[in-house]
Coordinates of C-alpha atoms in Angstrom, one line a residue:
Chain P
M29 CA 1.1 -4.1 27.6
R30 CA 4.5 -3.5 29.1
R31 CA 5.4 0.2 29.6
L32 CA 8.6 1.6 28.3
R33 CA 10.6 3.5 30.7
P34 CA 10.4 6.5 31.4
A35 CA 6.8 5.6 30.9
H36 CA 5.4 9.0 31.5
L37 CA 7.5 11.0 29.1
L38 CA 7.0 8.4 26.3
R39 CA 3.2 8.4 26.8
T40 CA 3.1 12.1 26.5
V41 CA 5.2 12.1 23.3
D42 CA 3.1 9.1 22.1
L43 CA -0.2 11.2 22.6
A44 CA 1.4 14.1 20.9
G45 CA 2.1 11.9 17.8
T46 CA -1.4 10.5 18.0
A47 CA -2.7 14.0 17.9
L48 CA -0.6 15.1 14.9
F49 CA -1.5 12.0 13.0
A50 CA -5.1 12.6 13.7
L51 CA -4.8 16.3 12.4
Q52 CA -3.2 15.1 9.2
G53 CA -5.8 12.3 8.6
G54 CA -8.6 14.9 9.3
L55 CA -7.2 17.4 6.8
T56 CA -6.8 14.8 4.1
A57 CA -10.4 13.5 4.7
A58 CA -11.8 17.1 4.7
A59 CA -9.9 17.9 1.5
A60 CA -11.4 14.8 0.0
G61 CA -14.9 16.2 0.6
L62 CA -15.9 14.0 3.5
D63 CA -18.6 15.1 6.1
V64 CA -18.0 15.8 9.6
F65 CA -18.3 12.1 10.6
G66 CA -16.0 11.0 7.9
V67 CA -13.4 13.4 9.0
L68 CA -13.5 12.2 12.5
V69 CA -13.4 8.5 11.4
I70 CA -10.5 9.1 9.1
A71 CA -8.7 11.1 11.7
F72 CA -9.2 8.3 14.2
V73 CA -8.0 5.4 11.9
T74 CA -4.9 7.4 10.8
A75 CA -3.8 8.1 14.4
V76 CA -4.6 4.6 15.7
G77 CA -4.4 2.2 13.0
G78 CA -0.7 1.5 12.9
G79 CA -0.7 0.7 16.6
I80 CA -3.8 -1.6 16.2
I81 CA -2.2 -3.5 13.3
R82 CA 1.0 -3.8 15.5
D83 CA -0.9 -5.2 18.4
L84 CA -3.0 -7.6 16.3
L85 CA 0.2 -9.0 14.8
L86 CA 1.7 -9.3 18.2
G87 CA -1.3 -11.1 19.6
D88 CA -1.6 -8.4 22.2
T89 CA -5.3 -7.9 22.2
P90 CA -7.4 -5.9 22.8
P91 CA -5.1 -3.4 21.3
A92 CA -3.4 -0.7 23.6
V93 CA -5.7 1.9 22.0
F94 CA -8.7 0.2 23.3
C95 CA -7.3 -0.1 26.9
D96 CA -6.3 3.5 27.5
L97 CA -9.1 6.0 26.9
A98 CA -6.3 8.8 26.5
Y99 CA -5.6 7.4 23.0
P100 CA -9.1 7.5 21.3
I101 CA -9.9 10.7 23.1
T102 CA -6.7 12.5 21.6
A103 CA -7.4 11.0 18.2
F104 CA -11.0 12.3 18.2
A105 CA -9.9 15.6 19.5
G106 CA -7.5 15.9 16.6
G107 CA -10.2 15.2 14.3
A108 CA -12.5 17.7 15.9
V109 CA -9.9 20.4 15.7
V110 CA -9.9 19.9 11.9
V111 CA -13.7 20.1 11.9
L112 CA -14.0 23.3 14.0
L113 CA -10.9 25.2 12.7
Y114 CA -10.5 23.8 9.2
T115 CA -9.5 27.0 7.5
T116 CA -6.9 27.6 10.1
V117 CA -5.4 24.2 10.3
R118 CA -5.4 23.9 6.4
D119 CA -3.0 26.9 6.5
V120 CA -0.4 25.7 8.8
P121 CA 2.8 25.8 6.6
R122 CA 4.3 22.8 5.4
D123 CA 7.6 23.7 7.0
V124 CA 5.9 23.1 10.3
L125 CA 3.9 20.1 9.5
I126 CA 6.7 17.9 8.1
P127 CA 9.0 18.1 11.0
L128 CA 6.0 17.3 13.4
D129 CA 5.0 14.4 11.3
A130 CA 8.6 13.0 11.0
A131 CA 8.6 13.3 14.7
A132 CA 5.4 11.2 15.0
L133 CA 6.6 8.7 12.5
A134 CA 9.8 8.2 14.5
L135 CA 8.2 7.7 17.7
F136 CA 5.7 5.2 16.5
A137 CA 8.4 3.3 14.6
V138 CA 10.8 3.0 17.6
V139 CA 7.9 2.2 20.1
G140 CA 6.6 -0.4 17.8
A141 CA 10.2 -2.0 17.3
A142 CA 10.7 -1.8 21.1
K143 CA 7.4 -3.7 21.7
A144 CA 8.2 -6.3 19.3
I145 CA 11.6 -7.0 20.9
D146 CA 9.9 -7.1 24.2
H147 CA 7.8 -10.0 22.6
R148 CA 11.1 -11.8 21.6
M149 CA 10.8 -11.1 18.0
S150 CA 14.0 -11.2 16.0
P151 CA 15.5 -7.7 15.1
L152 CA 14.6 -7.9 11.4
L153 CA 11.0 -8.7 12.2
A154 CA 10.9 -6.0 15.0
A155 CA 12.1 -3.5 12.4
L156 CA 9.3 -4.6 10.0
L157 CA 6.8 -4.3 12.7
G158 CA 8.0 -0.9 13.8
T159 CA 7.7 0.3 10.3
V160 CA 4.1 -0.9 10.0
S161 CA 3.3 0.8 13.3
G162 CA 4.6 4.0 11.9
V163 CA 3.0 3.9 8.3
G164 CA 0.0 1.6 9.0
G165 CA -2.4 4.4 9.8
G166 CA -1.8 6.3 6.7
V167 CA -2.1 3.2 4.6
I168 CA -5.7 2.5 6.0
R169 CA -6.4 6.2 5.5
D170 CA -5.5 6.1 1.8
V171 CA -7.2 2.8 1.1
L172 CA -10.4 4.1 2.7
L173 CA -10.1 7.3 0.6
G174 CA -9.9 5.1 -2.5
G175 CA -6.3 5.8 -3.4
V176 CA -2.9 4.0 -3.6
P177 CA -1.2 4.5 -0.3
L178 CA 1.2 7.6 -0.6
V179 CA 3.7 5.7 1.3
L180 CA 4.1 3.3 -1.8
R181 CA 4.7 6.3 -4.1
S182 CA 6.2 9.1 -2.3
D183 CA 9.8 10.1 -1.3
V184 CA 11.7 8.4 1.4
Y185 CA 9.2 7.9 4.2
A186 CA 8.7 4.1 5.1
V187 CA 12.5 3.8 4.6
A188 CA 13.2 6.4 7.2
A189 CA 10.8 4.6 9.6
L190 CA 12.4 1.3 8.8
A191 CA 16.0 2.7 9.4
G192 CA 15.0 4.0 12.9
A193 CA 13.1 1.0 13.8
G194 CA 16.1 -1.1 12.7
V195 CA 18.4 0.8 14.9
T196 CA 16.1 0.5 17.8
A197 CA 15.6 -3.3 17.3
V198 CA 19.3 -4.2 16.9
G199 CA 20.2 -1.9 19.8
L200 CA 17.7 -3.3 22.2
R201 CA 18.5 -6.9 21.1
Y202 CA 22.1 -6.5 21.9
G203 CA 21.5 -5.0 25.4
A204 CA 22.2 -1.3 24.6
P205 CA 20.4 1.3 27.2
R206 CA 16.8 1.5 26.4
V207 CA 16.4 5.2 26.5
L208 CA 19.5 5.9 24.4
V209 CA 18.5 3.4 21.8
L210 CA 15.0 4.8 21.5
A211 CA 16.3 8.3 21.2
L212 CA 19.0 7.3 18.7
G213 CA 16.4 5.4 16.5
A214 CA 14.0 8.3 16.6
V215 CA 16.9 10.7 15.6
V216 CA 17.7 8.4 12.5
T217 CA 14.1 8.4 11.3
V218 CA 13.6 12.2 11.8
V219 CA 17.0 13.2 10.1
L220 CA 16.6 10.9 7.2
R221 CA 13.1 11.8 6.5
L222 CA 13.9 15.6 6.7
V223 CA 17.0 15.4 4.5
A224 CA 15.1 13.3 2.0
V225 CA 12.4 16.1 1.8
W226 CA 14.9 18.8 1.6
Q227 CA 17.0 17.2 -1.0
G228 CA 14.0 15.9 -3.0
W229 CA 15.3 12.4 -2.7
N230 CA 13.1 9.7 -4.2
L231 CA 13.8 6.1 -4.8
P232 CA 13.9 5.1 -8.5
R233 CA 11.0 3.3 -10.2
V234 CA 11.6 -0.2 -11.2
A235 CA 9.8 -0.2 -14.6
G236 CA 11.1 2.4 -16.8
Chain I
M18 CA 2.7 -23.6 15.1
R19 CA 2.4 -27.3 14.5
R20 CA 4.4 -28.6 11.8
L21 CA 3.0 -30.7 9.0
R22 CA 4.7 -34.0 8.3
P23 CA 6.9 -34.5 6.4
A24 CA 7.8 -31.0 7.7
H25 CA 11.1 -30.3 5.8
L26 CA 9.6 -31.2 2.5
L27 CA 6.6 -29.0 3.0
R28 CA 8.5 -26.1 4.4
T29 CA 10.7 -26.1 1.2
V30 CA 7.7 -26.3 -1.0
D31 CA 6.0 -23.5 1.0
L32 CA 9.1 -21.3 0.7
A33 CA 9.0 -21.9 -3.1
G34 CA 5.4 -20.7 -3.1
T35 CA 6.3 -17.7 -1.1
A36 CA 9.1 -16.9 -3.5
L37 CA 6.8 -17.2 -6.4
F38 CA 4.1 -15.1 -5.1
A39 CA 6.6 -12.3 -4.1
L40 CA 7.8 -12.4 -7.7
Q41 CA 4.4 -11.9 -9.1
G42 CA 3.5 -9.3 -6.6
G43 CA 6.7 -7.4 -7.3
L44 CA 6.0 -7.6 -11.0
T45 CA 2.6 -6.2 -10.7
A46 CA 3.8 -3.4 -8.5
A47 CA 6.7 -2.5 -10.8
A48 CA 4.3 -2.4 -13.8
A49 CA 2.0 -0.1 -11.8
G50 CA 4.9 2.3 -11.5
L51 CA 6.0 2.0 -7.9
D52 CA 9.4 2.7 -6.8
V53 CA 11.8 0.2 -5.3
F54 CA 10.5 0.3 -1.9
G55 CA 6.9 0.0 -3.0
V56 CA 7.9 -3.0 -5.2
L57 CA 9.5 -4.8 -2.2
V58 CA 6.3 -3.9 0.1
I59 CA 3.9 -5.3 -2.4
A60 CA 6.1 -8.4 -3.0
F61 CA 6.1 -8.9 0.7
V62 CA 2.5 -8.7 1.3
T63 CA 1.4 -10.7 -1.7
A64 CA 3.7 -13.5 -0.5
V65 CA 2.8 -13.5 3.2
G66 CA -0.6 -11.7 3.4
G67 CA -2.7 -14.9 3.0
G68 CA -0.9 -16.8 5.8
I69 CA -1.1 -13.6 8.1
I70 CA -4.8 -13.4 7.7
R71 CA -5.1 -17.2 8.3
D72 CA -3.2 -17.1 11.6
L73 CA -5.0 -13.9 12.7
L74 CA -8.4 -15.6 12.1
L75 CA -7.1 -18.8 14.0
G76 CA -5.8 -16.7 16.9
D77 CA -2.5 -18.2 16.2
T78 CA -0.3 -15.0 17.0
P79 CA 2.3 -13.8 16.2
P80 CA 1.6 -15.2 12.7
A81 CA 3.9 -18.0 11.5
V82 CA 5.7 -15.6 9.1
F83 CA 6.9 -13.4 12.0
C84 CA 8.3 -16.5 13.9
D85 CA 10.4 -18.0 11.1
L86 CA 12.9 -15.7 9.5
A87 CA 13.1 -17.8 6.3
Y88 CA 9.7 -16.4 5.2
P89 CA 10.3 -12.7 5.2
I90 CA 13.7 -13.1 3.9
T91 CA 12.4 -15.3 0.9
A92 CA 9.5 -12.8 0.3
F93 CA 12.0 -9.9 0.2
A94 CA 14.4 -11.8 -2.0
G95 CA 11.6 -12.4 -4.4
G96 CA 10.8 -8.7 -4.5
A97 CA 14.7 -7.9 -4.9
V98 CA 14.8 -10.1 -7.9
V99 CA 12.2 -8.1 -9.5
V100 CA 14.0 -4.9 -8.7
L101 CA 17.4 -6.2 -10.0
L102 CA 16.3 -8.2 -12.9
Y103 CA 13.0 -6.5 -13.9
T104 CA 13.3 -6.8 -17.7
T105 CA 14.3 -10.6 -17.5
V106 CA 11.5 -11.4 -15.0
R107 CA 9.0 -9.5 -17.0
D108 CA 9.7 -11.7 -20.0
V109 CA 9.1 -15.0 -18.4
P110 CA 6.5 -16.6 -20.5
R111 CA 2.9 -16.9 -19.3
D112 CA 3.1 -20.7 -19.8
V113 CA 5.7 -21.0 -17.2
L114 CA 4.2 -18.6 -14.8
I115 CA 0.7 -19.9 -14.6
P116 CA 1.5 -23.4 -13.7
L117 CA 4.0 -22.2 -11.0
D118 CA 1.3 -19.8 -9.6
A119 CA -1.2 -22.8 -9.6
A120 CA 1.2 -24.8 -7.6
A121 CA 1.8 -22.0 -5.0
L122 CA -2.0 -21.2 -4.8
A123 CA -2.5 -25.1 -4.3
L124 CA 0.0 -25.4 -1.6
F125 CA -1.2 -22.3 0.3
A126 CA -4.8 -23.6 0.2
V127 CA -4.1 -27.2 1.4
V128 CA -1.8 -26.0 4.1
G129 CA -4.3 -23.4 5.3
A130 CA -7.0 -26.0 5.4
A131 CA -4.8 -28.5 7.3
K132 CA -4.0 -25.9 9.9
A133 CA -7.6 -25.0 10.3
I134 CA -8.5 -28.7 10.9
D135 CA -5.6 -29.1 13.4
H136 CA -7.4 -26.1 15.2
R137 CA -10.6 -28.3 15.3
M138 CA -12.6 -26.2 12.8
S139 CA -15.3 -27.8 10.8
P140 CA -14.5 -28.8 7.3
L141 CA -16.6 -26.2 5.6
L142 CA -14.8 -23.4 7.6
A143 CA -11.3 -25.1 7.0
A144 CA -12.0 -25.1 3.4
L145 CA -12.9 -21.4 3.5
L146 CA -9.8 -20.5 5.6
G147 CA -7.7 -22.5 3.1
T148 CA -9.0 -20.5 0.2
V149 CA -8.3 -17.3 2.2
S150 CA -4.7 -18.4 2.8
G151 CA -4.3 -19.1 -1.0
V152 CA -5.9 -15.7 -2.3
G153 CA -5.5 -13.4 0.6
G154 CA -2.1 -12.0 -0.4
G155 CA -3.4 -11.2 -3.9
V156 CA -6.4 -9.4 -2.5
I157 CA -4.3 -7.2 -0.3
R158 CA -1.9 -6.6 -3.3
D159 CA -4.9 -5.4 -5.5
V160 CA -6.5 -3.3 -2.7
L161 CA -3.2 -1.4 -2.1
L162 CA -2.7 -0.9 -5.8
G163 CA -6.1 0.7 -5.9
G164 CA -8.1 -1.9 -7.9
V165 CA -10.7 -4.4 -7.5
P166 CA -9.1 -7.7 -6.6
L167 CA -8.5 -9.7 -9.6
V168 CA -9.7 -12.9 -7.9
L169 CA -13.2 -11.3 -7.8
R170 CA -13.2 -10.9 -11.6
S171 CA -11.1 -13.3 -13.2
D172 CA -11.5 -17.0 -14.4
V173 CA -11.7 -19.9 -12.1
Y174 CA -9.0 -19.2 -9.4
A175 CA -10.4 -19.0 -6.0
V176 CA -12.8 -21.8 -6.9
A177 CA -9.9 -24.0 -7.7
A178 CA -8.3 -23.2 -4.3
L179 CA -11.6 -23.8 -2.6
A180 CA -11.9 -27.2 -4.2
G181 CA -8.5 -28.3 -3.1
A182 CA -8.9 -26.9 0.3
G183 CA -12.1 -28.7 0.6
V184 CA -10.8 -32.0 -0.4
T185 CA -8.0 -31.6 2.1
A186 CA -10.3 -30.6 4.9
V187 CA -12.9 -33.4 4.4
G188 CA -10.1 -35.9 4.0
L189 CA -8.3 -34.9 7.2
R190 CA -11.5 -34.7 9.1
Y191 CA -12.5 -38.2 8.3
G192 CA -8.9 -39.5 9.1
A193 CA -7.3 -40.1 5.8
P194 CA -3.5 -40.3 5.6
R195 CA -2.2 -36.7 5.9
V196 CA 0.4 -36.7 3.1
L197 CA -2.1 -38.4 0.7
V198 CA -4.9 -35.9 1.5
L199 CA -2.6 -32.9 1.1
A200 CA -1.2 -34.1 -2.2
L201 CA -4.7 -35.0 -3.6
G202 CA -6.0 -31.5 -2.6
A203 CA -3.1 -29.8 -4.3
V204 CA -3.5 -31.9 -7.4
V205 CA -7.3 -30.9 -7.5
T206 CA -6.4 -27.2 -7.2
V207 CA -3.8 -27.2 -9.9
V208 CA -5.6 -29.4 -12.4
L209 CA -8.8 -27.4 -12.0
R210 CA -7.0 -24.0 -12.3
L211 CA -5.0 -25.2 -15.4
V212 CA -7.9 -26.6 -17.2
A213 CA -9.9 -23.4 -16.5
V214 CA -7.1 -21.3 -18.1
W215 CA -6.6 -23.7 -21.0
Q216 CA -10.4 -23.9 -21.7
G217 CA -10.9 -20.2 -21.1
W218 CA -13.5 -21.1 -18.4
N219 CA -15.1 -18.2 -16.7
L220 CA -18.1 -18.2 -14.1
P221 CA -21.1 -16.2 -15.5
R222 CA -21.8 -12.7 -14.4
V223 CA -24.9 -12.3 -12.2
A224 CA -26.4 -9.0 -13.6
G225 CA -26.8 -9.1 -17.4
Chain Z
M9 CA -18.4 -16.5 23.2
R10 CA -20.8 -15.6 25.8
R11 CA -24.4 -15.8 24.8
L12 CA -26.7 -13.0 25.2
R13 CA -30.1 -13.7 26.9
P14 CA -32.6 -14.6 25.7
A15 CA -30.1 -16.4 23.5
H16 CA -32.4 -18.1 21.0
L17 CA -34.4 -15.0 20.1
L18 CA -31.2 -13.0 19.7
R19 CA -29.5 -15.6 17.5
T20 CA -32.5 -15.8 15.3
V21 CA -32.6 -12.1 14.9
D22 CA -28.7 -12.0 14.4
L23 CA -29.0 -14.6 11.6
A24 CA -31.8 -12.4 10.1
G25 CA -29.4 -9.5 10.0
T26 CA -26.6 -11.6 8.6
A27 CA -29.0 -12.7 5.7
L28 CA -30.0 -9.2 5.0
F29 CA -26.6 -7.8 4.9
A30 CA -25.6 -10.7 2.7
L31 CA -28.4 -9.8 0.2
Q32 CA -27.3 -6.2 0.1
G33 CA -23.8 -7.1 -0.4
G34 CA -24.6 -9.5 -3.1
L35 CA -26.8 -7.0 -4.9
T36 CA -24.0 -4.3 -4.8
A37 CA -21.6 -6.8 -6.2
A38 CA -23.9 -8.2 -8.9
A39 CA -24.6 -4.5 -10.1
A40 CA -20.7 -3.9 -10.1
G41 CA -20.6 -6.7 -12.8
L42 CA -18.9 -9.5 -10.6
D43 CA -19.4 -13.2 -11.5
V44 CA -21.0 -15.7 -9.5
F45 CA -18.1 -16.4 -7.2
G46 CA -17.4 -12.7 -6.6
V47 CA -21.0 -12.1 -5.8
L48 CA -20.9 -14.9 -3.1
V49 CA -17.7 -13.6 -1.6
I50 CA -18.8 -10.0 -1.4
A51 CA -22.1 -11.2 0.2
F52 CA -20.2 -13.2 2.7
V53 CA -17.7 -10.4 3.7
T54 CA -20.5 -7.8 3.9
A55 CA -22.4 -10.1 6.3
V56 CA -19.7 -11.4 8.5
G57 CA -16.9 -8.6 8.1
G58 CA -18.1 -6.5 11.0
G59 CA -18.3 -9.4 13.5
I60 CA -14.9 -10.7 12.4
I61 CA -13.2 -7.3 13.0
R62 CA -15.1 -7.1 16.4
D63 CA -13.8 -10.4 17.5
L64 CA -10.3 -9.7 16.3
L65 CA -10.1 -6.5 18.2
L66 CA -11.4 -8.2 21.4
G67 CA -8.9 -11.0 21.0
D68 CA -11.8 -13.4 20.7
T69 CA -10.3 -15.8 18.2
P70 CA -11.3 -17.7 16.1
P71 CA -14.2 -15.1 15.5
A72 CA -17.6 -16.2 16.4
V73 CA -18.5 -16.7 12.7
F74 CA -15.9 -19.4 12.5
C75 CA -17.4 -21.3 15.3
D76 CA -21.0 -21.6 14.5
L77 CA -21.8 -22.9 11.1
A78 CA -25.2 -21.2 10.9
Y79 CA -23.4 -17.9 10.3
P80 CA -21.5 -18.7 7.1
I81 CA -24.4 -20.8 5.7
T82 CA -26.7 -18.0 6.3
A83 CA -24.3 -15.5 4.6
F84 CA -23.7 -17.6 1.6
A85 CA -27.4 -18.5 1.3
G86 CA -28.1 -14.7 1.1
G87 CA -25.6 -14.5 -1.7
A88 CA -27.1 -17.5 -3.5
V89 CA -30.5 -16.0 -3.3
V90 CA -29.1 -13.0 -5.3
V91 CA -27.4 -15.2 -7.8
L92 CA -30.6 -17.3 -8.4
L93 CA -33.1 -14.6 -8.2
Y94 CA -31.3 -11.5 -9.3
T95 CA -34.0 -9.7 -11.2
T96 CA -36.5 -10.4 -8.3
V97 CA -34.2 -9.2 -5.5
R98 CA -33.2 -6.2 -7.5
D99 CA -36.7 -5.0 -7.7
V100 CA -37.5 -5.0 -3.9
P101 CA -38.6 -1.6 -3.2
R102 CA -36.3 0.8 -1.2
D103 CA -39.0 1.4 1.3
V104 CA -38.7 -2.3 2.3
L105 CA -35.0 -2.6 2.2
I106 CA -34.1 0.5 4.1
P107 CA -36.1 -0.4 7.5
L108 CA -34.7 -4.0 7.2
D109 CA -31.1 -2.6 6.8
A110 CA -31.6 -0.2 9.6
A111 CA -32.8 -3.2 11.9
A112 CA -29.8 -5.3 11.0
L113 CA -27.4 -2.3 11.5
A114 CA -29.1 -1.8 14.9
L115 CA -28.7 -5.4 16.0
F116 CA -25.1 -5.6 15.1
A117 CA -24.3 -2.4 16.9
V118 CA -25.9 -3.3 20.1
V119 CA -24.7 -7.0 20.1
G120 CA -21.3 -5.6 19.4
A121 CA -21.4 -3.1 22.3
A122 CA -22.7 -5.6 24.7
K123 CA -20.0 -8.1 23.8
A124 CA -17.3 -5.3 24.4
I125 CA -18.9 -4.5 27.8
D126 CA -18.7 -8.2 28.6
H127 CA -15.0 -7.9 27.9
R128 CA -14.8 -5.0 30.4
M129 CA -14.2 -2.4 28.0
S130 CA -15.1 1.3 28.8
P131 CA -18.5 2.4 27.4
L132 CA -16.9 5.0 25.1
L133 CA -14.8 2.1 23.6
A134 CA -17.6 -0.4 23.6
A135 CA -19.8 2.1 21.6
L136 CA -16.9 2.4 19.0
L137 CA -16.7 -1.4 18.8
G138 CA -20.4 -1.7 18.4
T139 CA -20.3 0.9 15.6
V140 CA -17.5 -1.0 13.9
S141 CA -19.6 -4.2 14.2
G142 CA -22.4 -2.6 12.5
V143 CA -20.7 -0.8 9.6
G144 CA -17.4 -3.0 9.3
G145 CA -18.8 -5.3 6.7
G146 CA -20.0 -2.6 4.4
V147 CA -16.6 -0.9 4.6
I148 CA -14.9 -4.0 3.5
R149 CA -17.4 -4.6 0.7
D150 CA -16.8 -1.0 -0.6
V151 CA -13.0 -1.2 -0.3
L152 CA -13.0 -4.5 -2.4
L153 CA -15.2 -3.1 -5.0
G154 CA -12.7 -0.2 -5.4
G155 CA -14.7 2.7 -3.9
V156 CA -14.7 5.0 -0.8
P157 CA -16.9 3.4 1.8
L158 CA -20.4 4.7 1.5
V159 CA -20.5 4.9 5.2
L160 CA -18.0 7.7 5.0
R161 CA -20.0 9.8 2.5
S162 CA -23.7 9.1 3.0
D163 CA -26.4 10.3 5.3
V164 CA -26.6 9.6 9.0
Y165 CA -25.8 5.9 9.1
A166 CA -22.7 5.1 11.3
V167 CA -24.0 7.9 13.6
A168 CA -27.2 6.1 14.2
A169 CA -25.1 2.8 15.0
L170 CA -22.9 4.9 17.5
A171 CA -26.0 6.4 19.2
G172 CA -27.6 2.8 19.7
A173 CA -24.2 1.3 20.6
G174 CA -23.6 4.1 23.2
V175 CA -26.9 3.8 24.8
T176 CA -26.4 0.0 25.1
A177 CA -22.9 0.5 26.4
V178 CA -23.7 3.1 29.0
G179 CA -26.9 1.1 30.2
L180 CA -25.0 -2.2 30.6
R181 CA -22.2 -0.4 32.4
Y182 CA -24.4 1.0 35.0
G183 CA -26.3 -2.2 35.4
A184 CA -29.7 -1.6 33.7
P185 CA -31.6 -4.8 32.7
R186 CA -29.9 -6.5 29.7
V187 CA -32.9 -7.0 27.5
L188 CA -34.3 -3.6 28.0
V189 CA -31.0 -1.9 27.3
L190 CA -30.4 -3.9 24.1
A191 CA -34.0 -3.1 22.9
L192 CA -33.6 0.5 23.7
G193 CA -30.4 0.8 21.9
A194 CA -31.7 -0.9 18.8
V195 CA -34.8 1.4 18.8
V196 CA -32.5 4.5 19.0
T197 CA -30.5 3.2 15.9
V198 CA -33.5 2.4 13.9
V199 CA -35.4 5.5 14.6
L200 CA -32.4 7.8 14.1
R201 CA -31.6 6.1 10.8
L202 CA -35.2 6.1 9.5
V203 CA -35.9 9.7 10.4
A204 CA -32.5 10.7 8.8
V205 CA -33.5 9.0 5.5
W206 CA -37.1 10.4 5.6
Q207 CA -36.0 13.9 6.3
G208 CA -33.0 13.8 4.1
W209 CA -30.5 14.6 6.9
N210 CA -26.8 14.8 6.0
L211 CA -23.9 15.9 8.2
P212 CA -22.4 19.1 6.8
R213 CA -19.0 18.9 4.9
V214 CA -16.0 20.2 6.5
A215 CA -14.3 21.8 3.5
G216 CA -16.6 24.1 1.7

């Protein structure tokens, strides 16, 4: 796996995103009535599922999450926090969770797109792969919990990831400075997502 | 990715199959009440899911669909047609859709089997992989939409794909002419599928 | 694929585990009302799904099950037995099935962990991968049948696999004799699973 530069900063932020996705996945699983083990499993797959799909599709195996112990440990730690402090975590207000989640989504989307460009994919496919990195964990979570993935039903979420990943992919493909492009892509995703939530934007249904 | 010969003809037909599967997936998603983005996503995974699973299992990564822009563009175009022309597409009669779908199923099944034989798999496994190529996209579609995959419940569908893929795999393994074998396999799938629909064939349930 | 030693014994036991998981998967599918083909498919994916996920994550493609005809034949044979002898198989008492299932779970878990150690994964990740090998087929079965995977809800099952896989991974990593470590890991899984069933152990729910 090629490291993005500045690698240490990105890895720290990446782990923060992993922790947050693990918290969310664990909360969803606990609310669905799963036991301790089920909560840990769902927290884990929510946090690392997107990256695993990304690396499988890139042929970059074993996936990064299986090569750096910090990722699974962080993912399980997020699940363990839910198990140990459920009533506290449950009460974290939505106004705190949503921006944090948007940040995690943005980070996974731009890192995924950058990794695809590093593997010489075209910008369109890199943008798709970045989106899959961002939303894949949540899709696996929802399928395992027996429902239609939220991302297919809810307000502008994957579209925000796609926009940020697209900006990143196009920028890197045409040689713009890496740090700048990644930051810009992340900002696009976060802003689009937060404005969508704030304004109650939803895409129209196709069938009336 | 090794090209089948005559490559241009096959690629054209392959893209036609991709477009048709995208239309079907998009229609199913629209009828399930998804929004514009959800319809595009389901159209995409229905159209390319089988090929992605095939290439992951063959270790041929990134999957072909991520190496040739025509595939994702065709898949999204199929979804976009559903979004823009929903009421028209919805009213295409079943007597038109089912033969087209059988043709797409047949093509994916024989191409998948041929690719597996090129990777030196045994005919039995190549036939299985061809079947997975043909039905995989629909399975992902149904799982994401929260249901039991139709292919596990409905009339002779996967069996038709298996028969055509099997003919192809055995024929190629024993050195019969490539174009002939592929055409024969495709005809087997199409005929078996259409006769099954026409006669109302269903396999028996196991539990009374 | 590196063979474990003594290879012949292990392959025999591995095939026995494959057959048993196929029987179980087929029974579940028949009870869910699937037709003959659906029962065979679910039997197949239950029996080989865990190993396929394991090999995809290790980058060891095509997966072992696609390289050794004995595995798919055994898996389909298990499904065929359900189809042909449904009423007999259905009546096999739980006291026979559960120990056999625990043995299959144990075997898949320790073989998966050993394979991951052979690929130079850390013991923690090898234990996770062994667990996935053990429970993965059942998860795919339950998702295809439209439910929440049993392993996320039921009594100590994946935890038993994790314990055995962990013992195996740590033992092999620190150079203990291979046969001894695999046997010990398998015993840990079987004993933990059977005691859990016998005592009615369940992990607590997180949300009251």
